[in-house]
Short mmCIF file of C-alpha atoms and ligand atoms in Angstrom, two decimals:
data_model
loop_
_atom_site.label_atom_id
_atom_site.label_comp_id
_atom_site.label_asym_id
_atom_site.label_seq_id
_atom_site.Cartn_x
_atom_site.Cartn_y
_atom_site.Cartn_z
CA MET A 141 39.32 29.79 28.17
CA SER A 142 35.98 27.97 29.05
CA LYS A 143 35.18 24.30 27.42
CA ILE A 144 32.27 26.69 25.68
CA GLU A 145 34.42 28.99 24.21
CA THR A 146 37.05 26.44 22.72
CA VAL A 147 34.25 24.86 21.05
CA VAL A 148 33.16 28.71 19.79
CA ASP A 149 36.46 29.33 18.82
CA TRP A 150 36.59 25.65 16.97
CA LEU A 151 33.21 26.36 15.05
CA LEU A 152 34.08 29.93 14.19
CA SER A 153 37.65 28.37 12.43
CA SER A 154 36.21 25.24 10.75
CA ASN A 155 35.24 24.70 7.01
CA LYS A 156 33.09 21.98 7.76
CA THR A 157 30.63 21.25 10.72
CA VAL A 158 28.66 18.26 11.00
CA VAL A 159 26.43 17.83 13.65
CA LEU A 160 24.95 13.94 14.59
CA THR A 161 21.96 13.31 16.87
CA GLY A 162 20.49 10.57 18.33
CA ALA A 163 17.19 10.18 20.47
CA GLY A 164 18.91 12.85 23.62
CA MET A 165 18.14 15.34 21.43
CA SER A 166 14.43 15.14 21.46
CA THR A 167 13.98 14.22 25.27
CA GLU A 168 12.94 17.96 25.78
CA SER A 169 10.36 17.80 23.06
CA GLY A 170 8.55 15.58 25.29
CA VAL A 171 9.62 12.28 23.10
CA PRO A 172 11.32 9.30 25.55
CA ASP A 173 14.92 7.95 24.23
CA PHE A 174 15.96 4.60 24.75
CA ARG A 175 18.11 3.65 27.29
CA SER A 176 17.77 6.50 30.12
CA ALA A 177 15.59 5.56 33.19
CA SER A 178 12.59 7.00 31.22
CA GLY A 179 13.31 6.05 28.08
CA TRP A 180 11.14 2.98 25.78
CA TRP A 181 13.54 0.17 26.46
CA THR A 182 13.13 0.32 30.29
CA LYS A 183 9.25 -0.46 30.30
CA THR A 184 9.83 -2.37 26.71
CA ASP A 185 12.14 -5.24 25.83
CA PRO A 186 13.48 -3.80 22.06
CA GLN A 187 14.01 -7.30 20.65
CA LYS A 188 10.23 -7.94 21.37
CA VAL A 189 9.21 -4.69 19.50
CA ALA A 190 11.73 -3.03 17.24
CA THR A 191 13.03 -5.99 14.98
CA VAL A 192 12.09 -8.14 11.62
CA ASP A 193 11.41 -10.81 13.84
CA ALA A 194 8.90 -9.10 15.99
CA LEU A 195 6.97 -7.57 12.56
CA GLU A 196 7.03 -10.90 11.09
CA THR A 197 6.11 -13.30 14.48
CA ASN A 198 4.05 -10.44 17.41
CA TYR A 199 2.15 -8.03 14.79
CA PRO A 200 -0.03 -7.03 17.22
CA LEU A 201 2.73 -5.75 19.82
CA PHE A 202 4.72 -4.54 16.98
CA HIS A 203 1.75 -2.59 16.09
CA GLU A 204 1.37 -1.01 19.22
CA PHE A 205 4.60 0.04 19.77
CA TYR A 206 5.17 1.97 16.66
CA SER A 207 1.20 3.03 16.82
CA MET A 208 2.01 4.68 20.46
CA ARG A 209 5.05 6.32 19.22
CA ILE A 210 3.26 7.97 16.26
CA GLN A 211 0.73 9.42 18.38
CA LEU A 212 3.07 10.88 20.91
CA LEU A 213 4.70 12.29 18.21
CA GLU A 214 1.50 14.68 16.84
CA LYS A 215 1.73 16.13 20.53
CA CYS A 216 5.48 17.21 20.30
CA ALA A 217 7.24 19.19 18.13
CA PRO A 218 10.90 20.65 17.89
CA HIS A 219 12.50 22.51 20.73
CA LYS A 220 14.55 25.52 20.61
CA GLY A 221 17.61 23.43 20.12
CA HIS A 222 16.50 22.15 17.45
CA TYR A 223 15.78 25.67 16.14
CA ILE A 224 19.44 26.98 16.92
CA LEU A 225 20.81 24.15 14.49
CA ALA A 226 18.56 25.04 11.50
CA ASP A 227 19.93 28.50 12.26
CA TRP A 228 23.42 27.57 12.20
CA GLU A 229 23.00 25.61 8.73
CA LYS A 230 21.41 28.97 7.78
CA LYS A 231 23.84 31.07 8.63
CA GLY A 232 26.81 28.84 7.21
CA ILE A 233 27.91 27.64 10.73
CA LEU A 234 27.11 24.17 10.54
CA HIS A 235 26.66 22.38 6.74
CA HIS A 236 25.80 18.97 7.48
CA LEU A 237 23.32 16.96 10.19
CA ALA A 238 22.89 13.31 10.37
CA THR A 239 20.23 11.66 12.89
CA GLN A 240 18.91 8.77 14.29
CA ASN A 241 16.28 10.05 14.99
CA VAL A 242 13.00 9.47 13.17
CA ASP A 243 10.81 12.14 14.30
CA GLY A 244 11.57 14.56 11.82
CA PHE A 245 12.28 17.34 13.99
CA HIS A 246 15.30 18.44 12.65
CA SER A 247 13.32 19.16 9.19
CA GLN A 248 10.79 20.24 10.80
CA ALA A 249 12.86 23.35 12.14
CA GLY A 250 14.45 23.96 9.36
CA ASN A 251 17.54 22.09 8.71
CA LYS A 252 17.57 21.11 4.72
CA LYS A 253 20.54 19.03 4.91
CA VAL A 254 19.81 16.30 6.97
CA ASP A 255 20.69 12.52 6.55
CA GLU A 256 17.78 9.98 8.19
CA LEU A 257 19.58 6.90 9.08
CA HIS A 258 17.19 5.38 10.88
CA GLY A 259 14.23 6.30 8.50
CA SER A 260 11.20 8.26 9.25
CA ILE A 261 8.07 7.29 11.22
CA TYR A 262 5.91 9.31 9.27
CA THR A 263 6.32 7.53 5.67
CA PHE A 264 4.92 4.01 5.63
CA ARG A 265 5.27 1.00 2.95
CA CYS A 266 4.18 -3.02 2.95
CA HIS A 267 7.38 -5.38 4.64
CA SER A 268 6.01 -7.28 1.55
CA CYS A 269 5.98 -6.06 -1.47
CA GLY A 270 7.35 -2.42 -0.67
CA LYS A 271 4.60 -0.31 -1.97
CA SER A 272 4.15 2.66 0.00
CA ALA A 273 1.09 3.26 2.25
CA THR A 274 -0.72 5.60 4.36
CA LYS A 275 -0.14 6.51 7.80
CA GLU A 276 -4.24 5.72 8.35
CA ALA A 277 -3.95 2.43 6.88
CA PHE A 278 -1.08 1.58 9.28
CA LEU A 279 -3.03 2.98 12.01
CA ALA A 280 -5.78 0.97 11.26
CA MET A 281 -4.13 -2.27 11.20
CA GLU A 282 -5.08 -2.82 7.41
CA SER A 283 -3.13 -4.98 5.32
CA CYS A 284 -1.65 -3.94 2.13
CA ALA A 285 -4.17 -3.09 -0.73
CA HIS A 286 -1.79 -4.58 -3.07
CA CYS A 287 -0.48 -8.11 -1.71
CA ASN A 288 -1.95 -8.15 1.59
CA GLY A 289 1.20 -7.83 3.13
CA ARG A 290 1.60 -6.22 6.66
CA LEU A 291 1.93 -2.63 6.75
CA ARG A 292 4.93 -0.86 8.71
CA PRO A 293 6.79 2.81 9.15
CA ASN A 294 9.86 3.47 6.53
CA VAL A 295 12.27 3.14 9.98
CA VAL A 296 15.46 0.57 10.23
CA LEU A 297 14.68 -2.04 12.66
CA PHE A 298 17.32 -4.04 14.49
CA GLY A 299 18.59 -6.14 12.41
CA GLU A 300 18.43 -4.41 9.18
CA MET A 301 20.71 -2.53 6.86
CA LEU A 302 20.81 1.37 7.56
CA PRO A 303 19.45 3.36 4.15
CA ASP A 304 22.45 3.14 1.61
CA LYS A 305 22.42 6.95 0.32
CA ALA A 306 21.88 8.76 4.01
CA TRP A 307 24.65 6.23 5.60
CA MET A 308 27.27 7.21 2.41
CA SER A 309 26.37 10.73 2.92
CA ALA A 310 26.74 11.08 6.64
CA LEU A 311 30.17 8.95 6.30
CA SER A 312 31.53 11.16 3.49
CA ASN A 313 30.31 14.58 5.43
CA ILE A 314 32.23 13.43 8.50
CA GLN A 315 35.37 12.04 7.07
CA ARG A 316 35.65 15.67 5.61
CA ALA A 317 34.37 17.43 8.39
CA ASP A 318 36.83 19.82 10.31
CA VAL A 319 34.37 19.57 13.38
CA VAL A 320 31.75 16.67 14.29
CA ILE A 321 29.38 17.56 17.05
CA VAL A 322 27.76 14.61 18.46
CA ILE A 323 24.45 15.32 20.54
CA GLY A 324 22.30 13.03 22.50
CA THR A 325 23.13 9.78 22.06
CA SER A 326 24.45 6.78 24.09
CA LEU A 327 26.70 5.47 20.94
CA GLU A 328 25.32 1.95 21.62
CA VAL A 329 23.90 1.24 18.65
CA TYR A 330 26.01 0.19 15.77
CA PRO A 331 26.82 1.24 12.99
CA VAL A 332 26.27 4.67 13.41
CA ASN A 333 28.31 4.56 17.08
CA GLN A 334 31.36 4.06 14.35
CA LEU A 335 30.65 7.65 12.68
CA PRO A 336 32.23 9.70 15.39
CA MET A 337 35.48 8.04 14.97
CA MET A 338 35.90 8.52 11.03
CA THR A 339 36.52 11.79 11.15
CA LYS A 340 40.07 13.73 11.62
CA GLY A 341 38.47 16.77 12.50
CA LYS A 342 37.84 18.15 15.98
CA LYS A 343 35.22 15.80 17.95
CA VAL A 344 32.49 16.98 20.42
CA TYR A 345 30.09 15.43 22.68
CA ILE A 346 26.87 16.77 24.18
CA ASN A 347 25.17 14.28 26.46
CA LYS A 348 23.25 14.56 29.42
CA GLU A 349 25.49 11.73 31.01
CA MET A 350 28.47 10.35 30.02
CA VAL A 351 29.07 6.90 28.44
CA SER A 352 32.28 5.46 29.37
CA HIS A 353 33.32 4.75 25.75
CA ALA A 354 33.26 8.50 24.89
CA THR A 355 36.88 8.82 25.95
CA TYR A 356 37.75 9.56 22.24
CA PHE A 357 36.16 13.13 21.86
CA ASP A 358 38.15 16.09 22.23
CA CYS A 359 35.69 18.26 24.08
CA ILE A 360 33.21 16.66 26.57
CA LEU A 361 30.21 18.71 27.21
CA GLU A 362 27.60 17.56 30.04
CA GLY A 363 24.36 18.60 30.05
CA LYS A 364 21.14 19.18 28.30
CA ALA A 365 21.23 19.28 24.47
CA LYS A 366 18.80 22.76 24.27
CA GLU A 367 20.60 24.12 27.41
CA VAL A 368 24.16 23.36 25.77
CA LEU A 369 23.58 24.97 22.53
CA MET A 370 21.53 27.87 24.03
CA GLU A 371 24.91 28.48 25.60
CA LEU A 372 27.11 27.64 22.64
CA ASN A 373 24.68 29.81 20.64
CA GLU A 374 24.85 32.73 23.03
CA GLN A 375 28.94 33.04 22.79
CA LEU A 376 28.56 32.46 18.94
CA GLU A 377 26.08 35.38 18.89
CA LYS A 378 28.77 37.56 21.02
CA ARG A 379 31.34 36.88 18.83
CA GLY A 380 29.71 38.03 16.02
P1 LIG B 410 19.78 6.25 23.27
O1 LIG B 410 18.34 6.03 24.33
O2 LIG B 410 20.56 4.94 23.33
O3 LIG B 410 20.41 7.33 24.38
C1 LIG B 410 20.08 8.82 24.29
C2 LIG B 410 21.27 9.36 24.88
O4 LIG B 410 20.78 11.25 25.18
C3 LIG B 410 21.30 8.76 26.54
O5 LIG B 410 22.83 8.65 26.82
C4 LIG B 410 20.85 9.95 27.24
O6 LIG B 410 21.65 10.28 28.96
C5 LIG B 410 21.12 11.25 26.32
N1 LIG B 410 19.84 12.07 26.91
C6 LIG B 410 18.72 12.02 26.95
N2 LIG B 410 17.94 13.40 27.09
C7 LIG B 410 19.35 14.29 26.87
C8 LIG B 410 19.06 15.23 26.76
N3 LIG B 410 18.07 16.32 27.14
N4 LIG B 410 20.08 15.97 26.36
C9 LIG B 410 21.63 15.72 26.13
N5 LIG B 410 21.21 14.09 26.22
C10 LIG B 410 20.57 13.23 26.53
O7 LIG B 410 19.61 6.95 22.09
P2 LIG B 410 20.48 6.54 20.77
O8 LIG B 410 21.46 6.63 21.10
O9 LIG B 410 20.02 7.57 19.58
O10 LIG B 410 19.94 4.99 20.22
C11 LIG B 410 19.94 5.23 19.02
C12 LIG B 410 18.37 4.36 18.84
O11 LIG B 410 17.44 5.35 19.47
C13 LIG B 410 18.14 4.65 17.49
O12 LIG B 410 17.61 3.21 16.77
C14 LIG B 410 16.98 5.78 17.27
O13 LIG B 410 16.17 5.55 15.65
C15 LIG B 410 16.00 5.45 18.33
N6 LIG B 410 15.24 6.45 18.73
C16 LIG B 410 15.10 7.64 18.11
C17 LIG B 410 13.80 8.22 18.56
C18 LIG B 410 13.45 9.68 17.93
O14 LIG B 410 13.49 9.89 16.87
N7 LIG B 410 12.86 10.66 18.73
C19 LIG B 410 13.79 8.08 20.12
C20 LIG B 410 13.67 6.89 20.69
C21 LIG B 410 14.77 6.14 20.23
#
């Protein structure tokens, strides 16, 4: 039996399947990931741009990085793999999804049960008083209308806590899962990289390259997210 068939067997006998995605889920939509050869981090030092320290001490660089990402996302859209996951949710094959991505593609594709563990790049707030702000105000580098503070997207920066509600929801769903499928993440970023180990269910890893610490997975499907999801979907459809 092929690995794809094995995973399809697990999916068909699972009462609760959870998917956890990372930046590799969106590279086929044209959004660079962080750590691949073509990822953001090869050009930009994350410690300089995606940290609270950068926001507070080098706002022009912080602002440039996030403006560039926001503008790039305006030209990108979910791909077939995102739509397959949304379809699985509708059909009751997938029960919950947690993502490290801030691009909103899973919701755009139609998934309803989504935990955005690293926030969203589409909403904004003042870093000082927390009041909400508009994208236009952020892109124009305006200050907060209430307190004159610095505006920022609602993403989780390095060194910040994850949103409690999203974290607790992802954790409890993963703990109760029969199958957890992890897609397109280097598993480098704490604490999300701990989540796959929290399940007693089967653990599947889909990634275009292997990472040495992924050895605890029950099945590894090396390949691009969209292609592997299309293969799984084809087999699922064959099995009715
Ligand atoms: P990462 O860059 O560390 O790892 C991405 C992994 O995906 C790599 O191992 C890479 O080999 C793999 N990959 C790349 N393209 C792939 C594809 N087509 N199919 C399968 N695998 C592929 O990213 P991460 O682990 O998600 O790191 C977490 C951080 O990245 C988070 O803070 C997240 O917020 C941020 N991030 C989000 C986005 C986004 O929202 N789209 C983009 C870049 C980074």
